[in-house]
């Protein structure tokens, strides 16, 4: 985020180069002129000259722009490793930059990238995933490595020493220093989040409530440093975004509006207001949120607040909405915390309604995540998003079809929210028994239809009532699935009594109770 114009945001992509937004992510444009590698690993903005941006790439080394991305140039003099994992700019001396590389350790420049030198004395692991500089003492630098844990330098990289006591996982992906208490540091690892309050002398695990343990990104709210965000990997099917408001003592998932199991790679927090957070993902683009509501000043009955009351009105009193159509609308404001220049805008949310039909049973899930990670169904969705539904029949039913705004006959159903949508999932109760290709709703019906010597009756993997006198030759074959393919280990339970008179019964995978 541009610190001087916070509506300007940069995003580095893997294969698409650098994108830039001038309106807080509402729209993006590529800014790749001169950029010979489109695989962006890291971006860093000069804190004193916001038009100067540095990019670390996978294989192309480091690049620099001095005009906000209009043109880039390579700055690789002395940089012998060109896989740049991370960059860190000294805040009080922005010509001093550190680059963490994959296989080359740490490099340092003191002239804005004109030349680099290796600074690896004491650095036993040279795959450097993350770097962090203490703002108040910029000679103190921390390096998180892949397999070697955390290293610390107190002399600007001249020498390094390990600070791993208590750190039970040494594969470090991310790091964040508390700006108000720089002895407090958080690292994200393969084994969750660890915290030190003494500059790395001792670490402790802070994972309570966090279901995703591969923590790829961390960010601290600069105005409330007890608030920390953690982005996790989808590798263990528990990816997403977690938030702590008590310095890591406990965490909760904050994934409402994201797809389930989203892979979070990076964060950026708007310094004004710090409630606005951007999350960069693997394959799902950029997400953003603001925890501050409009508070009803914009003058529409369709206004929808978010989470908490603001300290002041965010929109100028008397400003009316400039939208039409039915709501609900999600309000946002163009400036932070109100004022005479504030103006209102709105994004229409559209309802997706789900219904069920048929003689059978089942469930429908979606790839969108709601509060506490539950699937979003019959909810309001942002205009233009595609919601992917999946129908799953229960153990004694089959899925038949979708009707309404989706007409698929397969279990999957993508619904693009360009208007209010309604879909119905139909499930059919599976036959309890089958002779050849004809299904029957009970064992008694199948027995009545049986003829031949003998009749093979396939039985559903279920509990079936029976009360019959058997006077026909039968082969009862049990344990079939609803589509009457054979289960690998299923049985049918016949519950009741039956007598065998002039008939005969051969049973396979059938239990009589």
XYZ file of C-alpha atoms in Angstrom:
513
model
C 0.000 0.000 0.000
C 1.286 3.470 -0.926
C 1.786 5.121 2.506
C 1.064 8.591 1.112
C -1.983 7.650 -1.005
C -3.493 4.585 0.582
C -5.996 3.992 -2.211
C -2.984 2.992 -4.326
C -2.242 -0.700 -3.895
C 0.265 -2.974 -5.654
C -0.121 -6.747 -6.102
C 2.626 -9.120 -7.220
C 1.393 -12.204 -9.060
C 3.000 -15.473 -10.046
C 3.131 -15.356 -13.820
C 1.255 -12.103 -14.401
C 3.777 -9.601 -13.079
C 2.765 -6.547 -11.052
C -0.732 -5.066 -10.885
C -1.626 -1.637 -9.547
C -4.922 -0.244 -8.277
C -5.610 3.445 -7.725
C -9.014 2.867 -6.106
C -8.416 0.468 -3.213
C -8.688 -2.632 -5.375
C -11.903 -1.802 -7.219
C -9.976 -2.149 -10.496
C -6.422 -3.175 -11.440
C -3.982 -2.541 -14.288
C -0.713 -4.268 -15.131
C 2.464 -2.202 -14.675
C 5.137 -4.454 -16.182
C 7.166 -2.297 -18.590
C 10.820 -3.343 -18.222
C 9.988 -6.260 -15.953
C 11.636 -9.310 -17.535
C 10.314 -11.783 -14.964
C 6.562 -12.053 -14.365
C 6.951 -14.261 -11.286
C 6.774 -11.825 -8.385
C 7.706 -13.133 -4.940
C 7.751 -9.887 -2.968
C 7.054 -6.149 -3.231
C 8.361 -3.346 -1.007
C 7.629 0.404 -1.158
C 10.170 3.048 -0.158
C 8.593 4.607 2.975
C 9.910 8.082 2.166
C 9.458 8.084 -1.631
C 6.316 6.136 -2.409
C 6.849 6.194 -6.191
C 9.896 3.974 -5.594
C 8.929 0.314 -5.425
C 11.120 -2.788 -5.357
C 10.122 -6.234 -6.676
C 11.754 -9.565 -5.904
C 11.217 -12.215 -8.563
C 11.667 -15.954 -8.994
C 14.709 -16.212 -11.234
C 14.925 -12.642 -12.512
C 16.457 -11.076 -9.428
C 15.398 -7.664 -8.107
C 13.713 -4.813 -9.983
C 13.096 -1.169 -9.141
C 10.689 1.495 -10.320
C 10.923 5.177 -9.409
C 7.665 6.192 -11.074
C 5.067 3.975 -9.460
C 5.466 1.056 -11.839
C 5.410 2.923 -15.138
C 8.895 1.552 -15.847
C 11.054 -1.057 -14.117
C 14.758 -1.768 -14.320
C 16.800 -4.719 -13.054
C 19.095 -3.999 -10.076
C 21.171 -7.169 -9.868
C 24.778 -5.911 -9.656
C 26.445 -8.222 -7.133
C 23.292 -10.254 -6.612
C 24.507 -13.776 -7.351
C 21.223 -15.459 -6.401
C 18.248 -14.344 -8.484
C 15.441 -16.118 -6.632
C 14.366 -13.326 -4.301
C 12.044 -14.545 -1.541
C 11.754 -11.361 0.516
C 12.881 -7.734 0.787
C 13.207 -5.439 3.801
C 13.815 -1.666 3.615
C 15.378 0.162 6.577
C 12.663 2.713 7.471
C 15.048 5.479 8.607
C 17.529 4.853 5.789
C 15.546 3.575 2.781
C 18.624 3.292 0.570
C 19.523 0.321 2.790
C 17.692 -2.799 1.665
C 18.104 -6.463 2.520
C 17.169 -9.270 0.118
C 16.531 -12.835 1.261
C 17.188 -15.426 -1.432
C 16.624 -19.109 -2.096
C 20.090 -20.591 -1.870
C 22.183 -17.437 -1.606
C 21.331 -16.246 1.881
C 21.026 -12.507 2.549
C 22.261 -9.670 0.332
C 22.444 -6.010 1.312
C 22.552 -2.739 -0.584
C 23.190 0.698 0.883
C 22.583 2.596 -2.354
C 19.050 1.655 -3.310
C 20.022 -1.433 -5.275
C 22.854 0.018 -7.382
C 25.095 -2.699 -5.924
C 24.650 -5.623 -3.566
C 26.951 -7.617 -1.299
C 26.502 -10.920 0.494
C 26.080 -10.662 4.295
C 25.987 -14.280 5.444
C 28.566 -14.616 8.227
C 27.065 -16.979 10.781
C 23.963 -17.646 8.668
C 23.891 -21.437 8.644
C 20.778 -21.694 6.473
C 20.842 -19.850 3.151
C 17.201 -20.324 2.121
C 15.816 -17.097 3.563
C 12.026 -16.860 3.469
C 11.406 -13.664 5.434
C 13.284 -10.638 6.813
C 12.303 -8.008 9.374
C 14.061 -4.852 10.562
C 13.504 -3.302 14.001
C 12.326 0.252 13.164
C 13.848 1.881 16.256
C 17.203 0.114 15.898
C 17.599 -0.591 12.159
C 20.928 -2.357 12.671
C 18.880 -5.170 14.252
C 17.621 -7.527 11.571
C 15.888 -10.900 11.834
C 15.995 -13.589 9.137
C 13.542 -16.496 8.976
C 14.973 -19.475 7.125
C 13.658 -22.709 5.701
C 14.918 -25.405 8.053
C 17.344 -23.318 10.087
C 14.905 -21.303 12.151
C 15.443 -17.640 13.032
C 18.735 -15.742 12.862
C 19.432 -12.315 14.356
C 21.948 -9.641 13.459
C 22.605 -6.585 15.627
C 25.136 -5.028 13.260
C 23.257 -4.661 10.001
C 24.009 -8.146 8.703
C 27.740 -8.173 9.354
C 27.235 -11.272 11.512
C 24.289 -13.495 12.448
C 23.448 -15.844 15.327
C 20.638 -18.323 15.807
C 17.789 -17.473 18.196
C 15.775 -20.689 18.232
C 15.281 -21.593 21.898
C 11.712 -22.859 22.286
C 11.107 -22.760 18.532
C 9.786 -26.258 17.858
C 9.527 -25.769 14.097
C 12.447 -24.282 12.184
C 10.724 -23.921 8.806
C 9.926 -20.202 8.881
C 7.571 -18.676 6.287
C 6.662 -15.299 7.764
C 7.595 -12.810 10.470
C 6.133 -9.679 12.055
C 7.663 -7.287 14.623
C 5.410 -5.398 17.023
C 6.095 -1.731 16.097
C 5.305 -0.493 19.607
C 7.251 -3.225 21.438
C 9.957 -4.413 19.032
C 11.167 -7.107 21.413
C 7.875 -8.836 20.610
C 8.095 -10.826 17.382
C 5.830 -13.406 15.758
C 6.913 -16.043 13.243
C 4.744 -18.280 11.060
C 6.032 -21.818 10.584
C 5.034 -25.273 9.413
C 3.868 -25.801 12.992
C 1.816 -22.647 13.511
C 2.692 -19.314 15.128
C 5.461 -18.742 17.670
C 6.024 -15.600 19.734
C 8.933 -14.060 21.577
C 8.756 -11.098 23.949
C 12.504 -10.788 24.450
C 13.901 -10.379 20.952
C 14.255 -14.077 20.233
C 15.861 -15.286 23.453
C 12.868 -17.544 24.120
C 9.942 -18.560 21.883
C 6.559 -20.040 22.773
C 3.716 -21.504 20.733
C 0.604 -19.318 20.284
C -1.819 -21.476 18.274
C -4.991 -21.696 20.361
C -7.969 -21.724 17.971
C -5.886 -21.911 14.820
C -6.795 -24.936 12.674
C -4.338 -24.128 9.880
C -0.773 -24.771 10.997
C 1.235 -23.767 7.896
C 1.346 -20.006 8.452
C 2.546 -18.304 5.272
C 1.843 -14.678 6.173
C 1.559 -12.479 9.258
C 0.582 -8.854 9.788
C 0.154 -6.656 12.876
C -2.396 -3.834 13.059
C -0.148 -0.760 13.555
C -2.756 1.091 15.620
C -3.703 -1.861 17.859
C -0.709 -4.135 18.020
C -2.509 -6.837 19.984
C -4.424 -7.472 16.744
C -2.584 -9.886 14.454
C -3.627 -11.530 11.202
C -2.320 -14.929 10.092
C -2.714 -16.419 6.617
C -2.461 -20.180 6.300
C -1.857 -22.691 3.544
C -4.567 -24.862 1.988
C -2.118 -27.797 1.883
C -3.678 -29.429 4.963
C -7.260 -28.550 3.878
C -7.486 -25.977 6.666
C -6.344 -22.825 4.898
C -7.746 -19.372 5.411
C -7.381 -16.246 7.468
C -7.163 -16.125 11.258
C -7.247 -13.144 13.605
C -6.107 -12.603 17.179
C -7.045 -9.555 19.241
C -4.985 -10.501 22.287
C -1.459 -10.872 21.021
C -1.820 -14.462 19.850
C -3.324 -15.897 23.040
C -6.312 -17.041 20.987
C -7.278 -17.010 17.304
C -10.519 -17.152 15.373
C -11.184 -17.792 11.683
C -12.274 -14.685 9.743
C -13.107 -16.119 6.326
C -16.576 -14.750 5.633
C -16.778 -14.048 1.889
C -13.727 -16.155 1.004
C -13.792 -19.535 -0.629
C -13.392 -22.458 1.731
C -9.762 -23.491 2.315
C -8.302 -20.365 0.702
C -4.496 -20.232 0.512
C -3.376 -16.846 2.001
C 0.049 -15.715 0.763
C 0.338 -12.086 1.870
C -1.231 -9.209 3.806
C -1.253 -5.448 3.601
C -2.931 -3.229 6.220
C -4.050 0.266 5.279
C -2.456 2.615 7.849
C -5.463 4.941 7.564
C -7.741 3.346 8.641
C -5.954 0.209 9.854
C -9.233 -1.722 9.828
C -8.853 -2.117 6.054
C -6.911 -5.298 5.346
C -5.916 -6.741 1.968
C -5.229 -10.467 1.634
C -3.392 -11.881 -1.374
C -4.260 -15.492 -2.173
C -3.012 -18.349 -4.321
C -5.408 -18.550 -7.244
C -8.315 -16.547 -5.825
C -7.006 -13.002 -6.266
C -7.095 -10.218 -3.684
C -9.662 -9.884 -0.894
C -10.252 -6.793 1.201
C -12.406 -5.901 4.171
C -13.206 -2.917 6.352
C -14.579 -3.361 9.849
C -16.016 0.176 10.023
C -19.677 0.659 9.014
C -21.344 3.650 7.390
C -23.776 4.000 10.317
C -26.818 4.967 8.286
C -25.813 8.496 7.299
C -26.068 7.840 3.564
C -29.852 7.955 3.707
C -31.075 4.629 2.314
C -33.387 2.063 3.888
C -31.250 -0.565 2.153
C -28.111 0.479 4.048
C -26.297 -2.447 5.647
C -23.797 -1.965 8.516
C -20.831 -4.237 9.086
C -19.636 -4.977 12.622
C -19.267 -2.065 15.043
C -20.213 1.580 15.530
C -17.602 4.135 14.393
C -16.194 6.932 16.516
C -17.698 9.461 14.104
C -20.021 9.461 11.128
C -18.231 8.240 8.039
C -20.403 10.017 5.470
C -21.303 13.678 5.459
C -24.748 14.252 6.926
C -27.341 14.828 4.201
C -25.523 12.874 1.469
C -28.153 10.664 -0.146
C -27.673 7.387 -1.924
C -27.272 7.452 -5.676
C -28.359 3.892 -6.389
C -31.503 2.166 -7.640
C -32.972 -1.306 -7.365
C -33.653 -3.582 -4.444
C -31.045 -4.194 -1.765
C -29.371 -5.076 0.362
C -26.492 -2.706 -0.333
C -23.106 -2.839 1.348
C -21.985 0.717 1.968
C -18.418 1.993 1.810
C -16.910 5.468 2.034
C -14.166 7.056 -0.023
C -12.300 8.597 2.925
C -11.494 7.417 6.418
C -13.471 8.490 9.490
C -15.726 10.941 7.660
C -15.243 14.617 7.023
C -16.439 17.082 4.429
C -14.813 15.179 1.569
C -16.413 11.857 2.406
C -18.785 10.324 -0.134
C -20.806 7.143 -0.225
C -20.914 4.262 -2.658
C -22.649 0.927 -2.570
C -22.266 -2.594 -3.924
C -25.402 -4.634 -4.508
C -25.638 -8.010 -2.813
C -27.798 -10.667 -4.490
C -29.679 -13.536 -2.806
C -29.137 -17.185 -3.678
C -32.047 -19.312 -2.422
C -31.749 -23.085 -2.079
C -34.619 -25.583 -1.939
C -34.914 -29.395 -1.874
C -37.305 -31.738 -3.656
C -37.857 -35.435 -4.325
C -38.458 -38.574 -2.311
C -34.873 -38.911 -1.129
C -32.536 -36.964 1.104
C -29.173 -35.270 0.859
C -27.185 -32.101 1.465
C -25.801 -29.230 -0.585
C -22.477 -27.530 0.144
C -20.686 -24.638 -1.529
C -17.117 -23.432 -1.987
C -17.888 -20.128 -0.273
C -17.079 -19.705 3.398
C -19.426 -18.038 5.879
C -19.052 -17.210 9.559
C -16.910 -19.764 11.408
C -16.220 -21.594 8.169
C -19.753 -22.907 7.587
C -20.874 -23.201 3.949
C -22.845 -20.254 2.533
C -26.287 -21.364 1.312
C -29.446 -19.276 0.884
C -27.314 -16.203 1.543
C -26.500 -12.787 0.066
C -23.538 -12.784 -2.322
C -21.558 -10.011 -3.997
C -22.636 -9.239 -7.559
C -20.644 -11.144 -10.182
C -19.222 -13.894 -7.969
C -19.653 -17.556 -8.995
C -20.871 -19.886 -6.258
C -20.082 -23.555 -6.889
C -22.679 -25.852 -5.318
C -22.240 -29.581 -4.763
C -25.120 -31.978 -4.025
C -24.364 -35.053 -1.896
C -27.117 -37.698 -1.490
C -27.491 -39.578 1.776
C -26.688 -43.278 2.090
C -30.056 -44.484 0.724
C -30.699 -41.872 -1.976
C -29.417 -40.779 -5.362
C -29.083 -37.289 -6.777
C -31.508 -36.649 -9.646
C -31.122 -33.107 -11.005
C -30.967 -29.358 -10.431
C -33.821 -27.081 -11.420
C -34.307 -23.335 -11.370
C -31.278 -21.214 -12.227
C -29.150 -24.329 -12.676
C -30.250 -27.295 -14.809
C -27.292 -29.625 -14.428
C -27.885 -33.336 -14.012
C -24.474 -33.812 -12.430
C -23.952 -33.152 -8.717
C -22.031 -29.904 -9.319
C -23.798 -26.634 -10.067
C -21.977 -23.318 -10.744
C -24.219 -20.278 -10.192
C -23.024 -16.856 -11.355
C -24.599 -14.123 -9.241
C -25.588 -11.557 -11.888
C -29.164 -11.436 -10.540
C -31.168 -12.971 -7.715
C -30.954 -16.752 -8.129
C -32.941 -19.736 -6.898
C -31.993 -23.413 -7.311
C -33.601 -26.681 -6.264
C -31.737 -29.927 -5.639
C -33.789 -33.083 -6.218
C -32.880 -36.353 -4.469
C -34.617 -39.673 -5.197
C -34.971 -42.435 -2.631
C -33.109 -45.478 -3.862
C -35.090 -48.707 -4.412
C -34.847 -51.070 -1.465
C -34.600 -54.076 -3.762
C -33.988 -54.775 -7.432
C -34.711 -57.685 -9.785
C -32.752 -57.332 -13.004
C -33.189 -53.585 -13.740
C -36.543 -53.081 -11.977
C -36.540 -51.421 -8.574
C -38.950 -52.044 -5.706
C -39.714 -49.950 -2.643
C -39.728 -52.927 -0.229
C -38.590 -56.508 0.109
C -42.252 -57.592 0.103
C -42.866 -55.984 -3.293
C -39.771 -57.609 -4.740
C -40.813 -61.018 -3.353
C -44.253 -60.677 -4.941
C -42.649 -59.970 -8.331
C -40.130 -62.808 -8.050
C -40.421 -65.629 -10.576
C -38.023 -68.089 -12.050
C -35.659 -70.678 -10.662
C -34.211 -69.037 -8.691
C -34.841 -65.270 -8.639
C -31.897 -63.067 -7.708
C -32.998 -60.109 -5.567
C -30.402 -57.405 -4.966
C -30.899 -55.605 -1.650
C -29.910 -52.075 -0.629
C -27.329 -51.643 2.120
C -30.017 -50.752 4.663
C -32.262 -52.217 7.354
C -35.310 -53.780 5.634
C -38.386 -55.150 7.434
C -39.428 -58.701 6.536
C -42.391 -60.861 7.492
C -42.937 -63.494 4.840
C -43.428 -67.167 4.188
C -40.935 -68.105 1.481
C -42.434 -70.421 -1.121
C -40.157 -69.480 -4.039
C -36.503 -70.197 -4.783
C -34.564 -66.967 -4.024
C -31.006 -65.702 -4.045
C -30.762 -62.661 -1.745
C -27.681 -60.571 -2.525
C -27.130 -57.730 -0.038
C -24.922 -54.705 0.553
C -25.682 -52.684 -2.580
C -25.186 -48.923 -2.842
C -28.050 -46.602 -3.932
C -27.011 -46.882 -7.592
C -26.889 -50.683 -7.091
C -23.219 -50.950 -7.661
C -21.640 -53.349 -5.162
C -20.274 -52.001 -1.889
C -16.865 -53.378 -0.978
C -17.882 -54.254 2.569
C -21.604 -53.529 2.996
C -24.389 -55.751 4.314
C -28.183 -55.700 4.250
C -30.043 -56.307 7.506
C -33.411 -58.125 7.217
C -35.302 -57.355 10.402
C -38.259 -59.545 11.367
C -39.217 -63.185 10.844
C -39.746 -65.360 7.838
C -40.393 -69.063 7.307
C -39.217 -71.219 4.476
C -41.952 -73.498 3.154
C -41.780 -74.982 -0.305
C -39.200 -72.390 -1.377
C -35.475 -71.981 -0.762
C -33.166 -69.077 0.143
C -29.471 -68.525 -0.588
C -28.077 -65.411 1.111
C -24.921 -63.411 0.416
C -24.024 -60.409 2.617
C -27.356 -60.548 4.380
C -27.887 -60.460 8.148
C -31.192 -61.667 9.592
C -32.274 -60.206 12.927
